[in-house]
Coordinates of C-alpha atoms and ligand atoms in Angstrom, one line a residue:
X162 CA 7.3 -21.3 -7.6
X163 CA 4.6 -19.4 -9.3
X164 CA 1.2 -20.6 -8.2
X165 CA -0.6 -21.7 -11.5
X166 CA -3.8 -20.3 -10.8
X167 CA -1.9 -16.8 -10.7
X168 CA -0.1 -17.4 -13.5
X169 CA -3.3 -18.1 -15.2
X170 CA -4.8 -15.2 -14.6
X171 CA -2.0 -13.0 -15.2
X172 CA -1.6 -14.6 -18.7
X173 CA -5.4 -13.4 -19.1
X174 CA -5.0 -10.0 -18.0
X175 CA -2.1 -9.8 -20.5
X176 CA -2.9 -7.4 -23.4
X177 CA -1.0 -6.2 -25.8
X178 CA -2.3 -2.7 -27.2
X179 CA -1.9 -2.6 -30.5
X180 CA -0.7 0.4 -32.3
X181 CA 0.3 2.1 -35.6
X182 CA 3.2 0.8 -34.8
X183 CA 6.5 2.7 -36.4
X184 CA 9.2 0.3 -38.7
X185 CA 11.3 -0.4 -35.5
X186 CA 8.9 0.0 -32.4
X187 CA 9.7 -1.8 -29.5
X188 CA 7.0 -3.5 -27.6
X189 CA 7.7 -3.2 -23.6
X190 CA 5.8 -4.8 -21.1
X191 CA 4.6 -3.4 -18.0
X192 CA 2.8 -4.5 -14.6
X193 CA -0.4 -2.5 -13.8
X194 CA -2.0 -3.2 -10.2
X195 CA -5.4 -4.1 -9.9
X196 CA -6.8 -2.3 -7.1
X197 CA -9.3 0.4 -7.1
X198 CA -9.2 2.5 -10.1
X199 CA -5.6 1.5 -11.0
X200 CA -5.6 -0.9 -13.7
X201 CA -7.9 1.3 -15.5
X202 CA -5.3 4.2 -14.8
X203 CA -1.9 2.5 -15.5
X204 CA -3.0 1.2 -18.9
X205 CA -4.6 4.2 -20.0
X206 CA -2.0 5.9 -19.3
X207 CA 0.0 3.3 -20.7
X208 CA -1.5 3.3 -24.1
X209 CA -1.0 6.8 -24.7
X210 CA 2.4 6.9 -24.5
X211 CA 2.4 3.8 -26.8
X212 CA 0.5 6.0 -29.3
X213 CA 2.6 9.1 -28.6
X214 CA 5.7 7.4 -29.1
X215 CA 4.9 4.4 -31.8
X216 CA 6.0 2.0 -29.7
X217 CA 3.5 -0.9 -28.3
X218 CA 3.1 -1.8 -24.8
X219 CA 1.8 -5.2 -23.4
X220 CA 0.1 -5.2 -19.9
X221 CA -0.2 -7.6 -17.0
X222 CA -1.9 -7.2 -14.0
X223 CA -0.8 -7.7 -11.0
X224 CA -2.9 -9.6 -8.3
X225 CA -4.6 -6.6 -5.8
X226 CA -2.6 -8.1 -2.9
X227 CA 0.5 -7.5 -4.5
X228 CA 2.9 -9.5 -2.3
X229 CA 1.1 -12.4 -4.4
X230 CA 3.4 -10.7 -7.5
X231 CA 6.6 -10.8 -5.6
X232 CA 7.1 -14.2 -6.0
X233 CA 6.8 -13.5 -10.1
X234 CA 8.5 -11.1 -10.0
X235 CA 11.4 -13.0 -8.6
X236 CA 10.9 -15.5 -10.7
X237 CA 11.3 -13.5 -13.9
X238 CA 14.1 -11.5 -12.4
X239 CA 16.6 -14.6 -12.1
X240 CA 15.4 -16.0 -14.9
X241 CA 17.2 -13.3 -16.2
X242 CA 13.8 -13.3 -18.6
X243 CA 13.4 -10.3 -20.9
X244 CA 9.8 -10.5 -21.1
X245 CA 9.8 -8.1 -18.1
X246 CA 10.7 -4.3 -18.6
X247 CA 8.8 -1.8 -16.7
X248 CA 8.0 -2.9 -12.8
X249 CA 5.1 -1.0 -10.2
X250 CA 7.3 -1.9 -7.4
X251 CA 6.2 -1.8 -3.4
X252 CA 9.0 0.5 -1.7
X253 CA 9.7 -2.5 0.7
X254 CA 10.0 -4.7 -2.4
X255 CA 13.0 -1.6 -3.4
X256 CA 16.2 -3.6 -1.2
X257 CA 15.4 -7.3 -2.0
X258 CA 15.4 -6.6 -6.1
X259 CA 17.9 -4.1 -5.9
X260 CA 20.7 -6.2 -7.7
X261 CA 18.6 -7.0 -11.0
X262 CA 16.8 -3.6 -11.7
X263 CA 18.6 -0.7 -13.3
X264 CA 20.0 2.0 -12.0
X265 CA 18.1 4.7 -12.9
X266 CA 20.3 7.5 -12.6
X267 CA 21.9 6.6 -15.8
X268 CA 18.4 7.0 -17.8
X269 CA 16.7 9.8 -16.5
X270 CA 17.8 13.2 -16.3
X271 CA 18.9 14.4 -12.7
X272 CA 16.7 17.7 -12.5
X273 CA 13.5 14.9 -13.0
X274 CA 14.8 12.8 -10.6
X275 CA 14.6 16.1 -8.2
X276 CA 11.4 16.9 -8.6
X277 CA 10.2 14.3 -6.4
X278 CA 10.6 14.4 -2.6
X279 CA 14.1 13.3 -1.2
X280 CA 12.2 11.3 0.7
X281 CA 10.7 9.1 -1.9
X282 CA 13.9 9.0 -4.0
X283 CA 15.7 8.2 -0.7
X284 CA 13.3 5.3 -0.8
X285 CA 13.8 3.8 -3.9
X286 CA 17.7 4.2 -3.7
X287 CA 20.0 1.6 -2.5
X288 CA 23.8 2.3 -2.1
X289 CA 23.7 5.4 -4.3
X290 CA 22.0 3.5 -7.1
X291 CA 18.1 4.5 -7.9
X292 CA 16.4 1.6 -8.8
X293 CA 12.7 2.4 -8.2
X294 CA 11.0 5.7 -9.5
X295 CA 8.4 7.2 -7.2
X296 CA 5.7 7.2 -8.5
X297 CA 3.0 7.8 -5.7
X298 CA 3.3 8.3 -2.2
X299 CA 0.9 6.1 -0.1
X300 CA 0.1 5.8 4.1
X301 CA -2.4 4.3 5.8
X302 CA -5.3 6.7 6.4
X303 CA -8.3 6.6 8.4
X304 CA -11.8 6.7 6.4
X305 CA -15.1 7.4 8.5
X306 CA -18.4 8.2 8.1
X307 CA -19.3 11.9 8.4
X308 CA -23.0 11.4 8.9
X309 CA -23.0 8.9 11.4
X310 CA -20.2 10.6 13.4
X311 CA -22.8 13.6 13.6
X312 CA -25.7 11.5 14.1
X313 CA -24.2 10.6 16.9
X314 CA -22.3 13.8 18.3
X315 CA -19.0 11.8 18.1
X316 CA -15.7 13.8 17.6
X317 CA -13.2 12.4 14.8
X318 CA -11.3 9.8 17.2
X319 CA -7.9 10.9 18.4
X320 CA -6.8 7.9 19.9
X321 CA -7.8 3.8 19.1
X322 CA -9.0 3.5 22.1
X323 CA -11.8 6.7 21.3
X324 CA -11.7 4.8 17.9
X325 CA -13.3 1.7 19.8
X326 CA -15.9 3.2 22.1
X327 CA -17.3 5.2 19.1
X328 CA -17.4 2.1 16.3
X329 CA -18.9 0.4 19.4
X330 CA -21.9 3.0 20.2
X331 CA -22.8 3.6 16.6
X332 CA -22.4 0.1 15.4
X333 CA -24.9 -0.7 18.1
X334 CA -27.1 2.4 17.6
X335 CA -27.3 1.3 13.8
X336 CA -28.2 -2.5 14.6
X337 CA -31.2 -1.2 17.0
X338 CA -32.7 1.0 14.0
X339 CA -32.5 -1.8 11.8
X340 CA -29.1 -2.6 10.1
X341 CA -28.1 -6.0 11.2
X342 CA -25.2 -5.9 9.1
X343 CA -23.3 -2.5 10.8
X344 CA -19.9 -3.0 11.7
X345 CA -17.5 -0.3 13.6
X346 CA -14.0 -1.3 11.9
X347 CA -12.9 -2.5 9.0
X348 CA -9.5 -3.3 7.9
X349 CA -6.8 -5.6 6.7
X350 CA -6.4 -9.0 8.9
X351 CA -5.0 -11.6 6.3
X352 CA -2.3 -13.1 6.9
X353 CA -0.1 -11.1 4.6
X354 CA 2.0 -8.0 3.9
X355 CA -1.0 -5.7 4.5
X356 CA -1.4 -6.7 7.9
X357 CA 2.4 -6.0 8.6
X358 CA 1.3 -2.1 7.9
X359 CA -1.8 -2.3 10.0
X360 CA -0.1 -4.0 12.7
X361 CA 3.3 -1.8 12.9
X362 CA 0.6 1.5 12.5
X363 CA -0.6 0.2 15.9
X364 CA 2.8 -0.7 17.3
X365 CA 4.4 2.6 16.1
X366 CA 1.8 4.6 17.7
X367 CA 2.0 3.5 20.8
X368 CA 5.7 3.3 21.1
X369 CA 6.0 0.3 20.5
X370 CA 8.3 0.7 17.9
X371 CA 8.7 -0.8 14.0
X372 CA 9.8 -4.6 14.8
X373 CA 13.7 -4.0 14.0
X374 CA 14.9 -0.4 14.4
X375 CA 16.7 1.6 12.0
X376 CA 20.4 -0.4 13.7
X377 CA 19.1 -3.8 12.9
X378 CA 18.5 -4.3 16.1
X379 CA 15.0 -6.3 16.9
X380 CA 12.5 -4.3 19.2
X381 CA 9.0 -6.4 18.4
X382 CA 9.1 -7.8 22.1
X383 CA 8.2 -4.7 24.6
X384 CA 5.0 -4.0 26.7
X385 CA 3.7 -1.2 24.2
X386 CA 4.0 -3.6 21.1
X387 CA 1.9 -6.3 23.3
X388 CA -0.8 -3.5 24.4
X389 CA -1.5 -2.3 21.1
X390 CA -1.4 -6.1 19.7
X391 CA -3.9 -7.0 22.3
X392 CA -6.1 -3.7 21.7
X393 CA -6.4 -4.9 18.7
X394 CA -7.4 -8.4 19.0
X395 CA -10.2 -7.2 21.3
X396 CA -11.4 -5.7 18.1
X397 CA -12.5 -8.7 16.3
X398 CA -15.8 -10.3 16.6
X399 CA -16.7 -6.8 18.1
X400 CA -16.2 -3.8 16.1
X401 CA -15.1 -6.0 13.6
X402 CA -16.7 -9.1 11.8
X403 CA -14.6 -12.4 12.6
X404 CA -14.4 -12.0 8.3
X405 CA -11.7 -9.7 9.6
X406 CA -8.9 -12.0 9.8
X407 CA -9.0 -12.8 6.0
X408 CA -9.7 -9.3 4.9
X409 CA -7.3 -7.5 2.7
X410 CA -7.4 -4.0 1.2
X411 CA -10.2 -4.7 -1.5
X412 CA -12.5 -7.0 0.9
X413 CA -12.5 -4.5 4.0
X414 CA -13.5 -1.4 1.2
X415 CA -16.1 -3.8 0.4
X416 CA -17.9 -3.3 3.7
X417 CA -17.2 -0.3 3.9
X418 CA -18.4 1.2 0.3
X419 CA -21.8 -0.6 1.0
X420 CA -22.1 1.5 3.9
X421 CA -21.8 -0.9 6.6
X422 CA -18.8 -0.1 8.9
X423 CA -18.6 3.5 10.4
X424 CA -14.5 3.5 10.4
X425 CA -12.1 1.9 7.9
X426 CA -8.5 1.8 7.5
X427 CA -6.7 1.5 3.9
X428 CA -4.7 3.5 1.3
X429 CA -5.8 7.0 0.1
X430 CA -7.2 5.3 -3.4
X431 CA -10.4 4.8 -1.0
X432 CA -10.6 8.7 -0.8
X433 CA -11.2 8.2 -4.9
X434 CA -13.5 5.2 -5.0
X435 CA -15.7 6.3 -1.9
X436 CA -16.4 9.7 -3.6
X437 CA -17.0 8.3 -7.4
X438 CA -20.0 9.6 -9.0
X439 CA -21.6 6.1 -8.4
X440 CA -20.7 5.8 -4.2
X441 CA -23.4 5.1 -2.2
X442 CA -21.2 7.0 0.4
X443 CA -20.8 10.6 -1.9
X444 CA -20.1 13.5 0.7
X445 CA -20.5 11.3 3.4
X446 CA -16.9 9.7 3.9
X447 CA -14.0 11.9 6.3
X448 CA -10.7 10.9 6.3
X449 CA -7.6 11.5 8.7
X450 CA -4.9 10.5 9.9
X451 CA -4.8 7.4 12.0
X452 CA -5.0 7.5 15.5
X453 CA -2.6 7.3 18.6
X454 CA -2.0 4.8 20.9
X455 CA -2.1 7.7 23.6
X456 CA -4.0 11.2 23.8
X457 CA -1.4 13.5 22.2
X458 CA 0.5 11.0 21.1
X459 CA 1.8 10.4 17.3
X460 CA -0.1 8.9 14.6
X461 CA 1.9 6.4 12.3
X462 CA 0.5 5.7 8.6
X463 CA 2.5 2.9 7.3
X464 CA 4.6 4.0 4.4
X465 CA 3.5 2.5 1.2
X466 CA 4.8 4.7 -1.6
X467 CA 4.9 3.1 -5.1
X468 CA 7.9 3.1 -7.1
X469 CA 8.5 1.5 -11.0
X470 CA 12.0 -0.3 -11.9
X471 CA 13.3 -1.2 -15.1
X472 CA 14.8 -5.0 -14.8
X473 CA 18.2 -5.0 -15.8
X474 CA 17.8 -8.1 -18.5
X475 CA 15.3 -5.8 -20.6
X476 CA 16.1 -6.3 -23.9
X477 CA 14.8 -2.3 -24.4
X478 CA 15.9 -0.3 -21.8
X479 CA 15.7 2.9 -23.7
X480 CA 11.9 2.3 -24.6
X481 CA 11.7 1.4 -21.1
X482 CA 13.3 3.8 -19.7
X483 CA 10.8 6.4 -21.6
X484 CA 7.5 4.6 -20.6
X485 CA 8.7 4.6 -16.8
X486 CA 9.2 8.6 -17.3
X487 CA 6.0 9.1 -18.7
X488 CA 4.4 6.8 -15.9
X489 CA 6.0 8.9 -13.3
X490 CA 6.4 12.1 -14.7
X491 CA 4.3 15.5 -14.0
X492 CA 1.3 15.6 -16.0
X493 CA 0.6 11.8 -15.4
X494 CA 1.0 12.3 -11.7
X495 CA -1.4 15.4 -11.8
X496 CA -3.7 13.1 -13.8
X497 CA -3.7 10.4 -11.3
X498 CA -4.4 12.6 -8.9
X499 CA -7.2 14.4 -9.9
X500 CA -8.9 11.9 -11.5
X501 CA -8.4 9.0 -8.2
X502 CA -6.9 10.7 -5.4
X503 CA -3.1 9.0 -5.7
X504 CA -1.1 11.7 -3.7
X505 CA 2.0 12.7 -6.2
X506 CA 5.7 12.3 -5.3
X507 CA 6.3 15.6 -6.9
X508 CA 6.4 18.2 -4.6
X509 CA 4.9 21.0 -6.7
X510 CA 1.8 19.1 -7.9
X511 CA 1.0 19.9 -3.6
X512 CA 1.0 23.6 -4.5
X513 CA -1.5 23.3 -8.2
X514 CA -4.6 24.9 -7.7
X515 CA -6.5 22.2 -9.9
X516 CA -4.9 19.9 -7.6
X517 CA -5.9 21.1 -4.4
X518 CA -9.6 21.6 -5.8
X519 CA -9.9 18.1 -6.5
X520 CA -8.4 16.6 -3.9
X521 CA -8.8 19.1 -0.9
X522 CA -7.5 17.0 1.8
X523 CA -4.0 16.7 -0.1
X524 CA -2.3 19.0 2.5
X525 CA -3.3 16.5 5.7
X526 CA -2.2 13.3 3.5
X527 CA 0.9 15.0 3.2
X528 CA 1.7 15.3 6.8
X529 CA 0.2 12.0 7.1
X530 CA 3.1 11.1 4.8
X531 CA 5.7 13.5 6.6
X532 CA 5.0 11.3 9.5
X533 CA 4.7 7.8 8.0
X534 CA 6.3 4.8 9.7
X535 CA 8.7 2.8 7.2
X536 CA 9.0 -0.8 7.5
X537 CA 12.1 -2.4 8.2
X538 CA 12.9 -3.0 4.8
X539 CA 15.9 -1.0 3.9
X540 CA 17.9 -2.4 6.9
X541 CA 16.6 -6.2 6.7
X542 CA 17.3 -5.9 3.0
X543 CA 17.2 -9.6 1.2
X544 CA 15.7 -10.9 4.6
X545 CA 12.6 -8.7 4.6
X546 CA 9.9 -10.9 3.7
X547 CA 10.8 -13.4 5.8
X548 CA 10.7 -10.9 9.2
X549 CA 7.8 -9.8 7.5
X550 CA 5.8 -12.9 7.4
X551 CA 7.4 -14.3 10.5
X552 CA 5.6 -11.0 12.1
X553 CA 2.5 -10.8 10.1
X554 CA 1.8 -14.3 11.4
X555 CA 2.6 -14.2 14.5
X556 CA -0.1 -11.5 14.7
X557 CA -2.8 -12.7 12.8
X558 CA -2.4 -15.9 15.3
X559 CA -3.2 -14.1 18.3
X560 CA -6.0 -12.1 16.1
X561 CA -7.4 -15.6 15.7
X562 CA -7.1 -16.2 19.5
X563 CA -4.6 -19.0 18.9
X564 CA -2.1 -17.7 21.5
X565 CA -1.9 -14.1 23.4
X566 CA 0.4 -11.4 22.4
X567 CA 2.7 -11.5 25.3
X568 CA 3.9 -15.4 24.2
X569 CA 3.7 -14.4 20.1
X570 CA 6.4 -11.6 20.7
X571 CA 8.4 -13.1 22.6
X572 CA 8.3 -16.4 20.0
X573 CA 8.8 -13.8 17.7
X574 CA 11.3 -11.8 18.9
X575 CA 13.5 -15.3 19.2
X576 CA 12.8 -16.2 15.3
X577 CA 13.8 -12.7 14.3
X578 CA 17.0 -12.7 16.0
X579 CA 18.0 -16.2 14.2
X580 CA 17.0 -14.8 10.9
X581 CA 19.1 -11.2 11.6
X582 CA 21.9 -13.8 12.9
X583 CA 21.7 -15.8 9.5
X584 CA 21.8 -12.6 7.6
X585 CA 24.4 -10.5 9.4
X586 CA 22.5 -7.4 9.2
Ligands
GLC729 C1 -0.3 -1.1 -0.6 C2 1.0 -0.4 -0.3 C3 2.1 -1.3 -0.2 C4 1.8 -2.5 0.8 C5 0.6 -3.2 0.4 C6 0.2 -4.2 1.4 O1 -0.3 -1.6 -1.9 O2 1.3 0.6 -1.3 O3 3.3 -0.6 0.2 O4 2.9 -3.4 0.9 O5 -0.5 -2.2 0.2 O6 -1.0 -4.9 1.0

């Protein structure tokens, strides 16, 4: 069921870019995201090829929270509809579409396909078939403010519990000299996919682990998970507004970009937006990885690498198949990545001095990324979003201070094994 207000919305974000268009073009549709800078990106990037090529491209944008375009997505895809050709797809989005997106391998040259990290192509693969491109690799990073840290004389936090003393000292130093509206954390609370990759950051760096380990086997229920679950519920209505708990990625920047949190956790777009030419917070924002659960412990970014798919009912898979090179290829990757900070998938674009001067913390996102924590998606397969919301809810209710963490995984760690029973993974 697509929710009509959505469907609305998409249909008025739909535009087709006309072109000169060539006896024969094809026009292709394609699904831009809408967070940050993106929209703005994808289509531009979109409409050259379209005017490169002669072909014409129609756009839709996606919702920002993109597990609100999952359920289209879907919907399309077993509609067998070919108004749908070129896909942004989320890499846990890769194992439940698998069966109605092409394989790639049979449209795009194998020395291209190499160019990007194994990693990333490992990613968008499922049972030797590439069905998802990479197109930029993503973790959660940490965003602070530079200035208030050395107002202060606070180190960068190492671990969240350092993380919470220092919001709570500055937030209240900032308050006292006359900023009401200073919070110490921001972040995504919503009940909804983005909390599942704030929520296993915190479980995965404290050894807690990632809900259901790489055997199928579930894991969510242990004393670690529970400690970092609680740690973080202490956060709201403290260092966090209460807002918190229906924050997503775009809200919790929100805060953040007026200036009023010292720490916030998101993608590395932020890096681009809090550093436009317009900012309030130019020169002023730090970012790093996210912090442990323990001194000397390991940090754990959630893995959120984009890919793009080509459906399998596209009635022009060869046009497709080009616009999803171009998308992904090497000068539109550099592009991106100059122009808004969206770390590349292709491994030489980390070496390009015009690169690096743009974007000087590339190297530490990229260990960020060596070290990211993947959610169970490639071996819950069809069944992750329902492990996903079953946990994402069962957190956000003890955020709320509906129940306490030690019942919530343990309810939790009951539904999961009935849905891994049902699905025989
Ligand atoms: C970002 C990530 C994606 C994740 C989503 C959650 O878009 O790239 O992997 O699922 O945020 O909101």
């Amino acid at each position: 069921m697509i929710h009509s207000k959505f469907k609305t919305s998409l249909l008025c974000g739909s535009v087709a870019v006309a072109m000169a268009s060539a006896a024969g073009a094809d026009t292709v549709s394609l699904f831009c995201s809408a967070s940050g800078a993106e929209y703005q990106l994808c289509s531009d990037a979109a409409t050259a090829w379209a005017k490169d090529t002669g072909n014409e491209v129609k756009i839709n944008k996606m919702p920002a929270s993109w597990d609100e375009a999952l359920p289209l997505y879907q919907q399309l895809l077993s509609a067998k509809s070919p108004d749908i050709d070129v896909m942004l797809l989320d890499v846990v989005w890769v194992g439940m579409l698998k069966d109605q997106l092409l394989d790639l391998n049979t449209v795009v040259p194998a020395e291209e396909i190499a160019q990007h990290f194994a990693s990333t192509v490992a990613a968008g693969s499922v049972d030797g078939k590439l069905v998802g491109m990479p197109w930029y690799a993503d973790t959660g990073l940490m965003f602070y403010r530079k200035d208030l840290l050395e107002k202060y004389g606070k180190p960068v936090p190492k671990t969240w519990a350092e993380m919470t003393d220092t919001a709570k000292v500055i937030m209240e130093g900032e308050r006292a000299a006359g900023n009401p509206d200073m919070w110490g954390y921001v972040w995504q609370g919503k009940s909804y996919e983005g909390l599942s990759c704030d929520a296993i950051e915190w479980l995965a760096s404290s050894n807690g682990g990632t809900i259901v380990d790489a055997a199928g086997a579930v894991t969510v229920n242990n004393a670690d998970a529970i400690k970092a679950v609680d740690l973080a519920a202490s956060w709201v209505d403290t260092i966090s507004p209460k807002g918190v708990l229906d924050y997503d990625e775009e809200s919790s920047r929100g805060v953040f970009e007026t200036g009023n949190s010292v720490f916030h956790r998101n993608w590395s777009y932020v890096w681009g937006t809090s550093q436009g030419a317009d900012s309030k917070l130019k020169g002023l924002v730090g970012v790093t990885a996210l912090p442990s659960g323990s001194a000397g412990g390991p940090s754990a970014g959630c893995m959120g690498t984009a890919h793009m798919g080509v459906s399998k009912y596209s009635a022009h898979p060869e046009a497709a198949a080009s616009l999803l090179r171009f998308m992904t290829g090497l000068s539109e990757q550099k592009r991106r990545t100059i122009d808004a900070a969206y770390n590349p998938t292709i491994a030489t674009l980390y070496e390009d001095a015009e690169v690096l001067a743009a974007v000087p913390f590339l190297g530490d996102a990229r260990a960020a990324f060596d070290q990211a924590v993947s959610r169970p998606s490639s071996v819950t397969l069809g069944d992750y979003n329902q492990v996903s919301s079953a946990f994402y809810q069962a957190v956000h209710s003890v955020l709320a201070g509906e129940t306490t963490a030690t019942d919530a995984m343990s309810l939790l760690q009951a539904d999961l094994e009935k849905i891994k029973a049902r699905g025989g993974w």
